[in-house]
Amino acid sequence: MRIIAGRYRRRKLRTRPGLVTRPITDRVKEMLFSHIEHLVIGARIADVFAGTGTLGLESLSRGAERVVFIEQDRRAIELLRENVQALDVLKHVVCWQTSALRTSFRPKNADGFFPYDLVFVDPPYRMIPGLLPGSPLFRSFERLARPDVSAENARLILRVPEHASLQVPELWSPVQGFDLSGMRIHIYTKRDIVDDSRGLDPPV
């Protein structure tokens, strides 16, 4: 696995063997970033279910300002930290080992890293059939839409299996979607909402 464009082009990244973190292929990255390149430059980004950091580090290479990586798997976060150190981008990132299903998405002592302009969400495929109202993943999308978490007009990028059936909160409006290599990439924009956190999960 490698970075395909920008400042760190061709730099190799360590990834976890097997299908635990499903690293995104170069072909898919090229297509995805061709659609969102203009959103990345100068952006504050959350890479949720980050694995070893492929999307967030590609974004930094292409001009993103800061990235918060959220990943629960111990081995994946170790490899992510090694990738961050190898690229010497520690001051631009937060590597947060926590559950994306429970987190507030606001790491402590990280002023200036949020609200996020762009959010990548790349959950394990087994979670997607359960992306329904009231589910832990659905409520995570609700928390991501809070004004103190994501910026006005923030974009959210979701990768799921091709033909998957799912529901995303109406706080996020679909903008675009495309299929490639047995998967579908959904792009959403945040709707204008009132700051009302009643009924949402408490932050962790």
Coordinates of C-alpha atoms in Angstrom, one line a residue:
M1 CA 0.0 0.0 0.0
R2 CA 1.3 3.5 -0.9
I3 CA 0.4 7.1 -1.1
I4 CA -0.5 7.8 -4.7
A5 CA -0.3 11.6 -5.1
G6 CA 0.9 14.8 -3.4
R7 CA 3.8 15.7 -1.1
Y8 CA 4.3 12.1 0.0
R9 CA 3.7 10.4 -3.3
R10 CA 5.0 6.9 -3.6
R11 CA 5.8 6.6 0.1
K12 CA 4.9 3.1 1.3
L13 CA 2.4 2.5 4.1
R14 CA 2.3 -0.4 6.5
T15 CA -1.0 -2.2 6.5
R16 CA -2.4 -5.1 8.5
P17 CA -2.4 -8.4 6.6
G18 CA -5.8 -10.0 5.8
L19 CA -9.2 -8.4 5.7
V20 CA -9.4 -6.9 9.2
T21 CA -9.0 -3.3 8.0
R22 CA -9.7 -3.7 4.2
P23 CA -7.1 -1.2 2.9
I24 CA -8.5 0.8 0.0
T25 CA -6.8 0.1 -3.4
D26 CA -4.9 2.6 -5.5
R27 CA -7.6 2.5 -8.2
V28 CA -10.4 3.3 -5.7
K29 CA -8.4 6.1 -4.1
E30 CA -7.7 7.7 -7.4
M31 CA -11.3 7.8 -8.3
L32 CA -12.4 8.9 -4.9
F33 CA -9.9 11.8 -4.7
S34 CA -10.7 12.9 -8.2
H35 CA -14.2 13.7 -6.9
I36 CA -13.1 15.4 -3.6
E37 CA -9.7 16.9 -4.3
H38 CA -11.0 20.4 -4.0
L39 CA -12.4 19.6 -0.5
V40 CA -9.2 18.2 0.9
I41 CA -6.9 21.3 0.6
G42 CA -6.6 23.0 4.0
A43 CA -9.3 20.7 5.5
R44 CA -9.7 19.4 9.0
I45 CA -10.5 15.7 8.6
A46 CA -11.8 12.8 10.6
D47 CA -10.8 9.3 9.4
V48 CA -13.3 7.1 11.2
F49 CA -12.6 3.3 11.3
A50 CA -9.2 4.5 10.0
G51 CA -7.3 1.2 9.9
T52 CA -3.7 2.0 9.3
G53 CA -4.5 5.5 8.0
T54 CA -4.7 5.1 4.2
L55 CA -7.3 7.8 3.5
G56 CA -6.2 10.3 6.1
L57 CA -2.6 10.1 5.1
E58 CA -3.4 10.4 1.5
S59 CA -5.4 13.5 2.4
L60 CA -2.4 15.0 4.2
S61 CA -0.2 14.4 1.2
R62 CA -2.7 16.3 -0.9
G63 CA -2.9 19.3 1.3
A64 CA -5.2 18.6 4.2
E65 CA -4.3 20.6 7.3
R66 CA -5.0 18.2 10.1
V67 CA -6.4 14.7 10.6
V68 CA -8.0 12.8 13.6
F69 CA -7.7 9.1 13.1
I70 CA -10.2 7.0 15.0
E71 CA -9.5 3.3 15.2
Q72 CA -10.2 0.7 17.9
D73 CA -8.1 -2.3 16.8
R74 CA -4.8 -2.3 18.7
R75 CA -2.6 -3.7 16.0
A76 CA -4.0 -1.3 13.4
I77 CA -3.4 1.7 15.6
E78 CA 0.2 0.6 16.2
L79 CA 0.8 0.4 12.4
L80 CA -0.9 3.7 11.9
R81 CA 1.4 5.4 14.4
E82 CA 4.4 3.9 12.6
N83 CA 3.1 5.3 9.3
V84 CA 2.6 8.7 10.9
Q85 CA 6.2 8.6 12.3
A86 CA 7.7 7.5 9.0
L87 CA 6.0 10.5 7.2
D88 CA 7.0 12.9 10.0
V89 CA 3.4 14.3 10.3
L90 CA 2.9 13.9 14.0
K91 CA 2.1 17.5 14.6
H92 CA -0.7 17.3 12.0
V93 CA -2.5 14.3 13.4
V94 CA -4.2 12.7 16.4
C95 CA -4.2 8.9 16.5
W96 CA -7.1 8.0 18.8
Q97 CA -7.7 4.4 19.9
T98 CA -11.4 4.4 20.7
S99 CA -14.7 2.9 19.5
A100 CA -16.3 4.8 16.6
L101 CA -19.6 3.6 17.9
R102 CA -19.3 5.4 21.2
T103 CA -16.9 8.3 20.8
S104 CA -17.7 12.0 20.9
F105 CA -15.4 12.5 17.9
R106 CA -13.8 15.3 19.9
P107 CA -10.4 14.1 21.3
K108 CA -9.1 16.0 24.3
N109 CA -6.3 18.5 24.0
A110 CA -6.8 18.8 20.3
D111 CA -8.1 22.3 19.8
G112 CA -7.9 23.3 16.1
F113 CA -8.5 19.7 14.8
F114 CA -12.3 20.1 14.6
P115 CA -15.0 20.9 13.6
Y116 CA -14.3 18.7 10.7
D117 CA -14.7 19.8 7.1
L118 CA -14.4 16.3 5.7
V119 CA -15.2 12.9 7.4
F120 CA -14.3 9.5 6.0
V121 CA -16.3 6.6 7.5
D122 CA -15.1 3.1 6.4
P123 CA -16.8 0.6 8.8
P124 CA -16.5 -3.1 8.6
Y125 CA -18.9 -4.4 6.0
R126 CA -20.6 -6.6 8.5
M127 CA -21.9 -3.5 10.2
I128 CA -23.6 -2.1 7.1
P129 CA -26.9 -4.2 7.2
G130 CA -27.3 -2.8 10.8
L131 CA -27.1 0.8 9.7
L132 CA -30.7 1.5 10.6
P133 CA -32.4 4.2 12.8
G134 CA -31.5 3.7 16.5
S135 CA -28.4 1.4 15.8
P136 CA -25.0 2.4 17.3
L137 CA -23.6 3.2 13.9
F138 CA -26.6 5.3 12.9
R139 CA -26.2 7.3 16.2
S140 CA -22.6 7.8 15.4
F141 CA -23.6 9.5 12.2
E142 CA -26.0 11.7 14.3
R143 CA -23.1 12.7 16.6
L144 CA -20.9 13.5 13.6
A145 CA -23.5 16.1 12.5
R146 CA -23.3 18.1 15.7
P147 CA -22.1 21.7 15.2
D148 CA -19.2 21.2 17.6
V149 CA -18.0 18.2 15.7
S150 CA -18.4 19.0 12.0
A151 CA -18.4 22.3 10.1
E152 CA -21.3 23.8 8.2
N153 CA -21.5 22.2 4.8
A154 CA -19.1 19.4 5.9
R155 CA -18.9 16.4 3.6
L156 CA -19.0 12.7 4.7
I157 CA -17.6 9.9 2.6
L158 CA -19.0 6.4 3.3
R159 CA -17.6 3.2 1.8
V160 CA -20.0 0.2 1.7
P161 CA -20.5 -3.1 -0.2
E162 CA -22.1 -2.6 -3.7
H163 CA -25.9 -3.0 -3.5
A164 CA -25.9 -2.6 0.3
S165 CA -29.2 -1.5 1.9
L166 CA -28.7 1.1 4.5
Q167 CA -30.1 4.3 6.1
V168 CA -28.1 7.4 7.0
P169 CA -29.7 10.1 9.3
E170 CA -31.4 12.9 7.4
L171 CA -28.9 15.2 8.9
W172 CA -26.7 14.1 6.0
S173 CA -28.0 14.7 2.4
P174 CA -26.7 12.5 -0.4
V175 CA -24.7 14.3 -3.1
Q176 CA -23.1 11.6 -5.2
G177 CA -22.4 7.9 -5.3
F178 CA -20.4 5.6 -7.6
D179 CA -19.6 1.9 -7.8
L180 CA -16.1 0.4 -8.2
S181 CA -14.6 -3.0 -7.6
G182 CA -17.6 -4.5 -5.7
M183 CA -18.1 -1.4 -3.4
R184 CA -20.0 1.8 -3.4
I185 CA -18.8 5.2 -2.3
H186 CA -21.5 7.5 -1.0
I187 CA -20.8 11.3 -0.6
Y188 CA -23.0 13.3 1.7
T189 CA -23.2 16.9 2.7
K190 CA -24.4 18.1 6.2
R191 CA -27.8 19.8 6.3
D192 CA -28.4 23.0 8.2
I193 CA -29.5 21.9 11.7
V194 CA -30.3 23.4 15.1
D195 CA -27.8 22.6 17.8
D196 CA -30.0 20.1 19.8
S197 CA -28.2 17.1 21.3
R198 CA -31.2 15.8 23.2
G199 CA -31.7 12.1 22.8
L200 CA -28.2 11.4 21.3
D201 CA -25.6 9.2 22.9
P202 CA -23.5 10.8 25.6
P203 CA -19.9 11.5 24.6
V204 CA -17.1 9.2 25.6

